[in-house]
């Protein structure tokens, strides 16, 4: 016993924590102690201040202590990023006081911590680059099985379907097509090229901490793909994730989705997080009676694994991995796997295998040096009727950054290198009679300087230089200026340039599906852009109601933009660099209102004008709306543990690709809206039950159209007649002079449906 006491006396901190629960401990030393939690988990490294001069910090179990405080009233303050600050007066007597505190999440989105705009953790209000933040609570208002669908209620962001049969698509930001948006996972460029179409599926929603979106130029930090903006999917940290979480739901169309998350510990040095997502839709539905599936059938599993290491001085070391397999098909409702690749019964069948690894490691040096890395392998085996598309892509990325503050300058510099290997069985890698794989190196350096000009102004200057092994030198400068007029009014200006090399077959699904002939009119040159974004934030407090208003003006000018021409020849898709310029410009506004009675409204509107100018002829971009609106209204009825969510979006007409002058389909989409309602019951410990209805108005693009997919009765064009110059002739069997085509799609072809789900979380 004496040895144990002697050991404890040598380690007074251990002795203190052992005696903390007892009233009679060290009364002459400890005046105030307790714990800080978020209601479920202890919060470590939280700073507590007494009278603006005495400071303490919580340990790994959320415990804190103050010593030798005088009797009387003291002012206590607790601040933590992303949480509502606590300020209160504490009255101390002659005996120690125990005060346990609970921090509440700050529902004000402007107080969120962001990293995407500058590669550094900073409060959203302090960032010189405007960043939008969306938490899991936002996406739970309308549960969906993947990130692609989850983004449909984000203002100015639209998941665009590109194929009416296999339902693949990409993400549009402010009218710019998917390839102009960089998609990151934990800051790493994981989703690109092949996975622009297929890689956004299968990221377990239960493991997403938040999604950060930058609309506008970000090429100087993230490379050439971030010409129009970027989406950074930030996953949960194993140290703070719940022990176990599960989310399961099913729709009346028999879509089934399951998300599981499990945390484990590796001694005192590391924690791991495993997530599994499984989605299955095997029900053949043909409500529009064209003998083709209305919704692609899918069988997908994705496994995610992330490990965080507990290192000295809180240095960072995280490693993440993800594997995904998906089998999807759409087409003739009689299709079976034995018809794959044949010309008897039409089907589009896609097998996808994908593996990813990514991480970051802070070097054990006095200077803040961060090594980041990622790699992915993507294999795709597809059959679009008789057209085979078999592709293999490998991407490796490594980056070293140095973060240094010198007086008013906050510097970030880095070196990066990216290697891309790509091979397929199309003309994309063909050379004569040989099929040559493409290998591209893209080394680069960048520097960014964030300069504080007094208390109200910040200036950010950035420059990136890359060397593309095929196209040579690439310079992408960037500038941002923030003017903090006061605490409630902030103005930001961002500008930059971009450069992008295009691979048609990995980015434009229309080049593979249907019967149109792909024509590349000339050797395609890289695209270049100039971007600008003016952003204004206004905070208002109105009789207990908190109002956040944010509006942005955006402008993008393209040179050498690659255009897919569907109209010059209805039997062809003709790709060429635009002999002129393309523009995307407009205004967007977001409104976030928290009423005193608990009602919360998030709404957004965007007006955009996306067009090309060639030989003084202005033409509107296909499949791009001029106006879009989104909203969600939420209210929780606490006495009965029930919450209500009503969400939706509204789209204006957009120009659609027709096959010729006799095509009976509408050349323009109508105004349409997809609306959803959900009820969630919170009355059981750790459980949530939710149910609702999707697409309340039962809208589908079939409205006011005789058909969506042209000539589903003859998908191999066996009964199509052609004239002397190759044009399709009108015949009794083909009165509209059409060929089989799947590109006429602008909205999900899935009508009203109910859903029911269950969530469970073990803190």
XYZ file of C-alpha atoms in Angstrom:
763
model
C 0.000 0.000 0.000
C 2.809 2.419 0.875
C 4.340 1.864 -2.563
C 1.025 2.691 -4.242
C 0.618 5.899 -2.229
C 4.216 6.875 -2.977
C 3.600 6.341 -6.709
C 0.426 8.415 -6.642
C 2.160 11.236 -4.798
C 4.729 11.375 -7.584
C 1.869 11.794 -10.060
C -0.462 14.395 -8.512
C -2.624 14.651 -11.638
C -3.519 10.959 -11.292
C -4.266 11.459 -7.593
C -6.484 14.448 -8.411
C -8.625 12.572 -10.931
C -8.994 9.600 -8.579
C -10.242 11.856 -5.795
C -12.366 14.171 -7.980
C -15.723 12.477 -7.214
C -15.340 12.920 -3.438
C -16.533 16.035 -1.626
C -13.657 16.117 0.821
C -10.799 16.313 -1.700
C -8.004 18.930 -1.481
C -10.298 21.721 -0.330
C -7.407 24.073 0.120
C -6.372 23.761 -3.528
C -9.242 23.101 -5.906
C -11.917 25.796 -6.016
C -13.880 24.818 -9.178
C -13.943 21.629 -11.227
C -16.233 19.585 -13.454
C -16.696 18.178 -16.942
C -17.705 19.561 -20.330
C -19.689 17.442 -22.803
C -21.797 17.967 -25.909
C -24.637 16.111 -24.214
C -23.261 12.732 -25.218
C -19.482 12.751 -25.527
C -16.773 14.429 -23.417
C -15.093 17.363 -25.141
C -11.330 17.581 -24.930
C -9.044 20.594 -25.370
C -11.835 23.068 -24.605
C -10.590 26.279 -23.001
C -12.359 27.725 -19.943
C -11.589 31.233 -18.715
C -12.266 32.781 -15.283
C -12.320 36.569 -14.984
C -10.458 36.816 -18.317
C -7.174 35.890 -16.599
C -7.295 32.320 -15.234
C -7.395 29.625 -17.901
C -7.829 25.844 -17.911
C -8.257 23.215 -20.633
C -10.237 19.981 -20.563
C -8.436 16.660 -20.761
C -9.349 13.668 -22.945
C -12.315 12.890 -20.643
C -13.628 16.436 -20.724
C -12.498 17.303 -17.174
C -11.172 20.651 -15.954
C -10.120 22.258 -12.644
C -9.229 25.673 -11.208
C -7.082 26.081 -8.096
C -6.956 28.640 -5.294
C -9.723 30.945 -6.500
C -11.008 33.491 -4.002
C -14.528 33.380 -2.596
C -17.165 35.506 -4.301
C -18.536 35.994 -7.818
C -16.460 35.138 -10.855
C -17.163 35.455 -14.600
C -16.785 32.133 -16.427
C -16.430 31.846 -20.212
C -16.315 28.749 -22.463
C -15.792 28.936 -26.206
C -15.506 26.088 -28.726
C -15.647 26.199 -32.541
C -19.077 25.217 -33.821
C -20.757 25.492 -30.391
C -22.685 28.240 -28.625
C -20.404 30.084 -26.193
C -21.162 29.930 -22.462
C -20.827 33.054 -20.331
C -22.107 33.033 -16.762
C -21.404 34.241 -13.275
C -20.247 31.591 -10.777
C -20.493 32.153 -7.043
C -17.761 30.407 -5.039
C -17.688 29.815 -1.298
C -15.130 28.335 1.056
C -15.637 24.789 -0.223
C -14.882 23.450 -3.705
C -17.633 23.723 -6.306
C -18.405 21.150 -9.005
C -19.884 22.594 -12.212
C -20.624 20.298 -15.156
C -21.270 22.101 -18.437
C -22.956 21.104 -21.677
C -22.171 22.825 -24.966
C -24.906 23.109 -27.577
C -24.245 22.981 -31.304
C -24.426 26.393 -32.912
C -27.189 26.124 -35.507
C -25.971 29.327 -37.107
C -24.246 28.075 -40.250
C -22.062 31.182 -40.353
C -20.268 30.021 -37.180
C -19.156 26.686 -38.658
C -15.489 25.808 -38.981
C -14.393 25.406 -42.623
C -11.165 24.268 -44.260
C -11.938 24.114 -47.971
C -11.489 27.742 -48.976
C -7.885 28.110 -47.758
C -6.743 24.587 -46.719
C -6.805 25.808 -43.108
C -9.304 25.487 -40.267
C -11.046 28.820 -39.785
C -14.474 30.078 -38.801
C -16.652 30.536 -41.841
C -17.093 34.237 -41.098
C -13.311 34.711 -40.954
C -12.540 32.959 -44.248
C -11.651 35.310 -47.129
C -13.205 32.727 -49.472
C -16.994 32.157 -49.248
C -17.702 28.551 -48.225
C -21.139 26.983 -47.810
C -21.480 24.311 -45.104
C -24.071 21.526 -44.992
C -24.276 19.130 -42.043
C -25.957 15.708 -41.813
C -28.947 17.402 -40.148
C -29.591 19.222 -43.439
C -29.523 16.046 -45.525
C -31.681 14.104 -43.044
C -34.586 16.360 -44.000
C -34.953 14.210 -47.132
C -33.122 10.868 -46.745
C -31.390 9.581 -49.879
C -29.046 6.649 -50.583
C -26.024 8.594 -51.880
C -24.251 11.952 -51.971
C -25.292 12.529 -55.586
C -28.987 12.662 -54.656
C -28.308 14.474 -51.367
C -27.104 17.594 -53.196
C -30.440 18.195 -54.946
C -31.613 20.581 -52.203
C -28.464 22.735 -52.196
C -29.094 26.071 -53.847
C -27.210 26.488 -57.140
C -26.158 22.822 -57.181
C -28.061 20.371 -59.365
C -27.498 16.646 -59.878
C -27.906 16.299 -63.655
C -29.005 12.973 -65.129
C -27.264 12.305 -68.435
C -28.888 9.051 -69.506
C -32.516 7.974 -69.480
C -31.576 4.294 -69.264
C -28.680 3.849 -66.831
C -29.443 7.055 -64.839
C -25.826 8.181 -64.520
C -25.114 11.857 -64.016
C -22.862 14.567 -62.653
C -23.022 17.633 -60.425
C -23.680 21.101 -61.880
C -22.657 24.223 -59.928
C -24.202 27.463 -61.178
C -24.910 25.893 -64.550
C -21.403 24.512 -65.158
C -21.259 20.825 -66.031
C -19.884 18.202 -63.657
C -16.307 18.015 -64.987
C -15.750 21.648 -63.949
C -16.383 20.728 -60.305
C -13.697 19.079 -58.190
C -15.091 16.568 -55.677
C -12.854 15.856 -52.670
C -13.013 13.459 -49.749
C -11.281 14.888 -46.682
C -9.551 17.378 -48.962
C -8.139 14.751 -51.318
C -9.003 14.705 -55.064
C -10.621 11.267 -55.045
C -13.545 11.741 -57.423
C -12.590 12.626 -61.001
C -12.768 11.435 -64.624
C -14.398 7.981 -64.594
C -15.762 8.471 -61.103
C -17.293 11.830 -62.046
C -20.130 9.662 -63.334
C -19.999 6.682 -60.962
C -17.891 7.583 -57.908
C -20.383 9.726 -55.971
C -22.445 6.664 -55.116
C -21.656 4.524 -52.132
C -20.139 7.090 -49.762
C -21.829 6.145 -46.447
C -23.959 9.129 -45.440
C -23.710 8.155 -41.759
C -19.966 8.862 -41.790
C -20.211 12.345 -43.282
C -19.351 15.105 -40.799
C -20.219 17.926 -43.192
C -20.025 18.951 -46.835
C -18.293 22.190 -47.781
C -19.002 23.813 -51.134
C -17.007 26.564 -52.826
C -18.735 28.134 -55.822
C -16.175 29.814 -58.000
C -12.462 29.571 -58.779
C -10.295 27.314 -56.596
C -7.715 26.112 -59.125
C -4.739 27.744 -57.424
C -5.119 25.414 -54.428
C -6.834 22.327 -55.786
C -5.688 22.085 -59.381
C -7.220 22.449 -62.783
C -10.460 20.549 -62.182
C -11.709 23.168 -59.705
C -12.559 25.643 -62.474
C -16.170 26.188 -61.473
C -16.069 25.185 -57.823
C -15.492 22.243 -55.539
C -17.329 19.952 -53.143
C -15.380 18.672 -50.142
C -16.947 15.717 -48.325
C -15.465 15.701 -44.817
C -15.855 12.443 -42.917
C -16.203 12.013 -39.172
C -13.144 11.765 -36.936
C -12.903 8.384 -35.174
C -12.052 10.068 -31.857
C -15.384 11.919 -31.716
C -17.676 9.630 -33.743
C -20.417 7.664 -31.961
C -19.626 4.101 -30.909
C -22.218 2.695 -33.289
C -24.707 4.194 -35.728
C -27.178 2.701 -38.147
C -29.603 4.144 -40.672
C -31.982 1.943 -42.648
C -34.814 2.968 -44.948
C -36.992 1.520 -47.691
C -39.278 3.151 -50.248
C -42.531 1.988 -51.750
C -40.559 1.335 -54.955
C -38.692 -1.291 -52.858
C -35.413 0.632 -52.872
C -33.470 -0.498 -49.813
C -30.590 1.415 -48.222
C -28.547 0.588 -45.123
C -25.756 2.645 -43.536
C -23.686 1.301 -40.634
C -20.904 2.986 -38.672
C -18.759 1.333 -35.986
C -15.974 2.897 -33.936
C -13.186 0.908 -32.310
C -10.031 1.713 -30.356
C -6.488 0.497 -30.831
C -5.180 0.971 -27.315
C -4.393 4.558 -26.385
C -2.726 5.433 -29.661
C -5.434 5.179 -32.303
C -9.138 4.943 -33.053
C -10.805 3.526 -36.122
C -14.107 4.040 -37.866
C -15.691 1.491 -40.195
C -18.662 2.333 -42.375
C -20.685 0.119 -44.668
C -23.281 1.246 -47.181
C -25.499 -1.208 -49.032
C -28.101 -0.219 -51.594
C -30.332 -2.477 -53.638
C -33.101 -1.792 -56.119
C -34.275 -4.891 -57.935
C -37.871 -3.969 -58.732
C -38.613 -3.507 -62.442
C -41.049 -0.607 -62.849
C -42.425 0.726 -66.128
C -45.106 3.282 -65.316
C -44.709 5.131 -68.620
C -45.412 1.905 -70.553
C -42.507 2.140 -72.994
C -41.218 -1.347 -72.059
C -38.049 0.235 -70.627
C -37.196 0.536 -66.948
C -38.193 3.846 -65.367
C -35.410 3.500 -62.801
C -32.067 1.777 -63.145
C -31.736 -1.396 -61.108
C -28.720 -1.361 -58.787
C -26.890 -3.614 -56.386
C -24.089 -1.707 -54.630
C -21.894 -2.168 -51.600
C -19.293 0.256 -50.277
C -16.947 -0.219 -47.312
C -15.181 2.732 -45.703
C -12.397 2.557 -43.097
C -10.645 5.459 -41.393
C -7.966 5.402 -38.678
C -6.815 8.416 -36.638
C -3.663 8.243 -34.527
C -3.204 10.059 -31.227
C 0.196 11.712 -31.514
C 2.348 13.958 -29.391
C 1.517 17.688 -29.459
C -1.798 16.879 -31.198
C -0.100 16.306 -34.537
C -2.364 14.894 -37.224
C -2.183 11.431 -38.772
C -5.256 10.029 -40.538
C -5.577 7.235 -43.080
C -8.786 6.387 -44.950
C -9.755 3.648 -47.392
C -12.847 2.852 -49.414
C -13.835 -0.005 -51.658
C -16.938 -0.109 -53.817
C -18.613 -2.580 -56.144
C -21.734 -1.828 -58.149
C -23.804 -3.761 -60.661
C -26.414 -1.645 -62.423
C -28.559 -2.124 -65.458
C -31.461 -0.481 -67.249
C -33.253 -1.006 -70.539
C -35.838 -3.381 -71.935
C -37.847 -4.870 -69.047
C -37.261 -8.361 -70.560
C -33.473 -8.003 -70.339
C -31.409 -10.639 -68.540
C -27.652 -11.015 -68.150
C -27.550 -13.553 -70.976
C -28.423 -10.693 -73.383
C -25.485 -8.542 -72.197
C -23.665 -7.049 -75.203
C -25.989 -8.634 -77.735
C -28.479 -7.207 -80.227
C -31.515 -9.281 -79.271
C -32.857 -7.349 -76.279
C -31.412 -3.947 -75.404
C -29.846 -3.291 -72.039
C -27.193 -1.060 -70.512
C -25.172 -3.048 -67.987
C -22.354 -1.502 -65.953
C -20.005 -3.257 -63.542
C -17.894 -0.901 -61.435
C -15.030 -1.775 -59.109
C -13.306 1.016 -57.232
C -10.671 1.277 -54.527
C -9.375 4.414 -52.753
C -6.801 5.303 -50.131
C -6.117 8.764 -48.730
C -4.608 10.402 -45.699
C -2.536 13.162 -44.163
C 0.464 13.122 -41.867
C 1.860 16.103 -39.988
C 5.627 15.855 -39.895
C 7.298 15.859 -36.428
C 9.030 19.195 -37.048
C 8.932 22.612 -35.433
C 7.449 24.016 -38.635
C 3.910 22.960 -39.574
C 4.482 20.612 -42.506
C 1.636 18.417 -43.741
C 2.042 15.479 -46.104
C -1.164 14.477 -47.896
C -1.664 11.585 -50.264
C -4.369 9.747 -52.155
C -4.702 7.046 -54.747
C -7.544 5.289 -56.498
C -8.121 2.463 -58.923
C -11.284 2.419 -60.984
C -12.293 -0.415 -63.311
C -15.429 -0.329 -65.399
C -16.917 -2.996 -67.629
C -19.940 -1.636 -69.502
C -22.218 -2.686 -72.310
C -24.501 -0.112 -73.912
C -26.472 -2.413 -76.144
C -23.762 -3.798 -78.434
C -21.289 -1.024 -77.598
C -18.623 -2.140 -75.160
C -16.823 0.360 -72.944
C -14.104 -1.203 -70.809
C -11.919 1.273 -68.956
C -9.193 1.173 -66.358
C -7.983 4.238 -64.495
C -5.337 4.698 -61.788
C -4.676 8.048 -60.108
C -1.969 8.829 -57.566
C -1.587 12.137 -55.749
C 0.904 13.445 -53.174
C 1.216 16.920 -51.684
C 3.425 18.594 -49.075
C 2.302 21.925 -47.575
C 4.020 24.383 -45.279
C 1.868 26.607 -43.086
C 3.687 29.631 -41.665
C 2.574 32.864 -39.988
C 4.886 35.880 -40.222
C 3.496 39.069 -38.691
C 0.459 40.032 -40.797
C 1.116 37.285 -43.352
C -0.440 33.814 -43.126
C 1.486 31.822 -45.713
C 0.653 28.461 -47.215
C 2.901 26.938 -49.832
C 3.193 23.477 -51.247
C 4.411 21.093 -53.877
C 2.184 18.481 -55.452
C 2.299 15.803 -58.085
C -0.448 13.828 -59.745
C -0.128 10.771 -61.959
C -3.014 9.510 -64.088
C -3.090 6.252 -66.014
C -6.045 5.683 -68.315
C -6.842 2.954 -70.795
C -10.023 1.937 -72.573
C -11.222 0.243 -75.728
C -12.407 3.431 -77.487
C -10.816 5.907 -79.855
C -9.784 7.944 -76.791
C -6.620 5.838 -76.477
C -6.348 4.538 -80.021
C -3.372 5.240 -82.274
C -3.753 3.725 -85.690
C -4.518 0.047 -85.178
C -3.066 0.060 -81.667
C -4.702 0.899 -78.371
C -2.244 2.885 -76.264
C -2.852 3.683 -72.633
C -2.452 7.317 -71.568
C -0.052 8.213 -68.757
C -0.040 11.831 -67.616
C 2.141 13.508 -65.025
C 1.053 16.773 -63.449
C 3.650 18.124 -60.977
C 3.056 21.561 -59.546
C 3.882 24.159 -56.926
C 1.635 26.739 -55.289
C 1.810 29.566 -52.792
C -0.880 31.491 -50.990
C -0.491 34.558 -48.784
C -3.348 35.727 -46.591
C -2.567 39.281 -45.492
C -4.386 41.086 -42.697
C -4.790 44.756 -43.536
C -6.005 46.100 -40.203
C -9.095 44.766 -38.417
C -11.492 45.014 -41.349
C -9.615 43.866 -44.442
C -7.981 40.606 -45.543
C -6.253 40.092 -48.864
C -5.475 36.632 -50.219
C -3.098 36.182 -53.153
C -2.401 32.786 -54.669
C -0.512 31.362 -57.618
C -0.194 27.803 -58.871
C 2.097 26.459 -61.562
C 1.596 22.975 -62.999
C 3.365 21.195 -65.795
C 1.186 18.839 -67.804
C 3.311 16.189 -69.526
C 1.080 16.464 -72.617
C 0.068 20.130 -72.764
C 2.931 21.879 -71.005
C 2.852 24.854 -68.653
C -0.264 25.819 -66.681
C -0.534 29.006 -64.573
C -3.598 29.546 -62.374
C -3.525 32.740 -60.255
C -6.115 33.541 -57.602
C -7.146 36.599 -55.591
C -9.591 37.132 -52.722
C -10.438 40.169 -50.634
C -12.629 40.260 -47.520
C -14.015 43.464 -46.082
C -15.541 43.026 -42.638
C -17.722 46.118 -42.565
C -18.833 45.157 -39.054
C -19.762 41.972 -37.184
C -23.008 41.672 -39.150
C -21.934 42.692 -42.661
C -19.162 41.076 -44.702
C -18.213 41.575 -48.356
C -15.909 39.229 -50.299
C -14.473 39.368 -53.819
C -12.817 36.313 -55.413
C -11.264 35.945 -58.857
C -9.092 33.357 -60.590
C -8.398 31.280 -63.670
C -8.631 27.619 -64.620
C -7.266 25.118 -67.122
C -8.647 21.664 -67.922
C -7.805 18.746 -70.185
C -10.893 16.842 -71.329
C -11.487 13.111 -71.753
C -14.826 12.809 -73.529
C -15.510 9.156 -72.892
C -15.059 9.378 -69.140
C -16.990 12.614 -68.713
C -19.786 12.668 -71.285
C -21.997 9.627 -71.080
C -23.864 10.612 -74.239
C -20.787 9.665 -76.248
C -21.404 6.006 -75.418
C -25.125 5.424 -75.194
C -27.734 5.536 -77.930
C -27.036 5.229 -81.653
C -25.561 8.640 -82.466
C -22.158 8.567 -84.115
C -19.404 10.318 -82.166
C -17.452 12.776 -84.318
C -14.403 14.687 -83.032
C -14.101 17.512 -85.542
C -10.509 18.491 -84.711
C -7.765 17.949 -82.169
C -9.263 19.191 -78.925
C -7.372 21.947 -77.100
C -7.500 22.381 -73.299
C -10.222 24.605 -71.918
C -9.422 27.823 -70.039
C -11.549 30.028 -67.788
C -11.600 33.363 -66.016
C -13.841 33.480 -62.930
C -15.094 36.114 -60.524
C -17.420 35.951 -57.531
C -18.740 38.799 -55.359
C -20.250 37.606 -52.057
C -22.163 39.530 -49.364
C -23.278 38.222 -45.939
C -25.770 39.967 -43.680
C -26.662 38.839 -40.130
C -29.779 40.182 -38.420
C -31.316 39.693 -34.981
C -35.026 40.510 -34.937
C -36.837 40.089 -31.604
C -35.243 36.737 -30.890
C -35.230 35.619 -34.530
C -31.836 35.034 -36.147
C -31.630 35.794 -39.872
C -28.623 35.071 -42.093
C -28.727 36.367 -45.655
C -26.027 35.573 -48.192
C -25.948 36.605 -51.826
C -23.355 36.195 -54.595
C -22.797 37.471 -58.118
C -20.807 35.041 -60.270
C -19.178 35.262 -63.695
C -17.187 32.691 -65.702
C -15.768 33.156 -69.197
C -14.520 30.131 -71.163
C -11.987 29.971 -73.945
C -11.613 26.825 -76.074
C -14.676 25.329 -74.452
C -15.472 21.901 -75.839
C -19.063 21.767 -77.071
C -21.164 18.705 -77.864
C -23.323 19.664 -80.856
C -26.530 17.602 -80.993
C -28.340 19.844 -83.474
C -26.115 20.053 -86.579
C -26.772 16.400 -87.440
C -29.439 14.445 -85.497
C -27.489 11.221 -86.057
C -24.231 12.533 -84.628
C -22.667 14.114 -81.565
C -20.015 16.460 -82.914
C -17.333 17.575 -80.443
C -15.129 20.569 -81.125
C -13.562 23.560 -79.408
C -15.856 26.536 -79.561
C -14.723 29.169 -82.064
C -15.732 31.912 -79.698
C -16.492 32.110 -75.986
C -18.870 30.627 -73.446
C -20.274 32.430 -70.413
C -21.906 31.520 -67.123
C -23.144 34.435 -65.052
C -25.853 35.167 -62.545
C -26.857 35.825 -58.965
C -27.631 33.485 -56.090
C -29.044 34.121 -52.623
C -29.429 31.975 -49.500
C -31.670 32.718 -46.519
C -31.380 30.974 -43.142
C -33.972 31.924 -40.501
C -34.274 30.566 -36.952
C -37.500 31.698 -35.249
C -37.970 31.839 -31.483
C -40.769 29.273 -31.654
C -38.422 26.652 -33.116
C -39.342 26.983 -36.797
C -36.282 26.920 -39.051
C -36.348 27.932 -42.722
C -33.538 27.498 -45.220
C -34.259 28.834 -48.701
C -32.267 29.732 -51.775
C -32.767 31.108 -55.267
C -30.392 31.265 -58.232
C -30.745 33.069 -61.533
C -28.161 32.194 -64.168
C -27.500 32.838 -67.812
C -25.306 30.183 -69.457
C -24.664 30.642 -73.171
C -22.126 30.532 -75.995
C -21.183 33.183 -78.531
C -19.784 31.968 -81.845
C -19.536 34.161 -84.940
C -21.717 36.735 -83.164
C -24.477 34.153 -82.666
C -25.637 33.659 -79.098
C -27.043 30.265 -78.101
C -28.354 29.048 -74.759
C -26.671 25.964 -73.249
C -28.655 22.732 -73.424
C -30.067 21.191 -70.244
C -29.455 24.339 -68.183
C -32.233 26.161 -66.381
C -32.253 29.932 -65.908
C -33.889 29.879 -62.480
C -33.814 27.441 -59.586
C -35.121 27.610 -56.040
C -34.730 25.342 -53.022
C -36.242 25.337 -49.551
C -36.678 23.388 -46.346
C -38.993 24.172 -43.444
C -38.440 22.364 -40.144
C -40.306 22.366 -36.837
C -40.016 20.183 -33.755
C -42.985 19.606 -31.447
C -41.108 18.826 -28.237
C -44.025 17.619 -26.036
C -44.741 14.728 -28.405
C -41.121 14.224 -29.630
C -42.116 14.771 -33.263
C -40.341 16.845 -35.903
C -41.594 17.898 -39.305
C -39.576 18.648 -42.466
C -40.914 19.986 -45.743
C -38.339 20.368 -48.510
C -38.303 20.888 -52.229
C -36.899 22.591 -55.282
C -38.199 24.469 -58.300
C -36.682 24.611 -61.802
C -37.439 26.851 -64.750
C -37.591 25.567 -68.367
C -34.401 24.379 -70.054
C -33.540 23.686 -73.686
C -33.599 19.964 -74.553
C -31.812 17.947 -77.295
C -34.191 16.842 -80.060
C -33.414 14.494 -82.955
C -34.851 16.529 -85.794
C -37.687 18.777 -86.981
C -40.255 15.941 -86.784
C -39.389 14.953 -83.196
C -42.737 15.254 -81.314
C -41.155 15.785 -77.895
C -41.172 19.238 -76.369
C -38.053 21.305 -77.222
C -38.166 22.812 -73.737
C -38.897 21.412 -70.304
C -41.772 22.886 -68.272
C -41.497 24.594 -64.904
C -41.342 21.724 -62.444
C -40.932 21.080 -58.741
C -39.907 18.071 -56.654
C -41.310 18.309 -53.116
C -40.940 16.043 -50.099
C -42.369 15.740 -46.605
C -41.023 13.841 -43.601
C -42.079 13.145 -39.996
C -39.528 11.972 -37.414
C -40.285 10.577 -33.946
C -37.558 11.065 -31.293
C -39.313 9.545 -28.289
C -37.132 6.440 -27.880
C -33.626 6.660 -26.359
C -30.977 6.564 -29.131
C -33.642 5.788 -31.760
C -35.350 7.827 -34.461
C -38.254 6.614 -36.568
C -39.032 8.542 -39.743
C -41.528 8.297 -42.557
C -42.699 10.488 -45.384
C -43.456 10.980 -49.046
C -41.082 11.907 -51.856
C -42.149 13.805 -54.986
C -45.504 14.863 -53.539
C -46.634 16.360 -56.860
C -45.825 13.115 -58.708
C -43.828 14.957 -61.379
C -41.929 13.017 -64.046
C -40.403 14.299 -67.332
C -42.946 12.170 -69.179
C -45.533 14.907 -68.541
C -46.687 16.483 -71.833
C -44.452 14.164 -73.882
C -45.451 11.156 -75.986
C -42.245 9.358 -74.933
C -38.846 10.047 -73.346
C -36.532 7.517 -74.973
C -36.802 7.577 -78.757
C -37.649 4.290 -80.487
C -37.550 1.880 -77.571
C -39.303 -0.577 -79.905
C -36.220 -0.571 -82.193
C -33.152 0.185 -79.992
C -30.709 -1.290 -82.539
C -32.127 0.839 -85.384
C -32.836 -2.199 -87.523
C -35.881 -0.530 -89.095
C -34.409 2.913 -89.718
C -34.021 4.111 -93.307
C -31.417 6.670 -94.379
C -31.265 9.042 -97.323
C -28.368 9.584 -99.718
C -26.704 12.147 -97.430
C -27.174 10.066 -94.270
C -30.308 11.763 -92.942
C -33.008 9.624 -91.331
C -36.082 9.225 -93.534
C -39.658 9.324 -92.367
C -41.326 5.971 -93.053
C -44.557 4.270 -91.906
C -42.493 2.383 -89.291
C -40.624 5.572 -88.316
C -42.955 8.534 -88.958
C -40.882 11.020 -86.900
C -37.565 10.150 -88.605
C -35.853 9.224 -85.339
C -33.095 6.904 -84.173
C -32.787 5.302 -80.755
C -31.706 8.004 -78.293
C -31.496 8.258 -74.473
C -30.233 11.835 -74.034
C -33.658 13.466 -73.639
C -33.691 13.510 -69.828
C -33.729 16.466 -67.448
C -35.349 15.185 -64.233
C -35.681 11.859 -62.375
C -38.237 9.594 -64.005
C -39.466 8.445 -60.602
C -42.906 9.482 -59.401
C -44.488 9.785 -55.982
C -43.402 7.208 -53.403
C -43.457 6.698 -49.676
C -40.572 5.782 -47.405
C -39.982 4.511 -43.887
C -36.736 4.417 -41.938
C -35.010 3.834 -38.623
C -31.900 5.471 -37.150
C -29.951 4.311 -34.125
C -26.935 5.893 -32.466
C -24.961 4.630 -29.494
C -22.980 7.608 -28.110
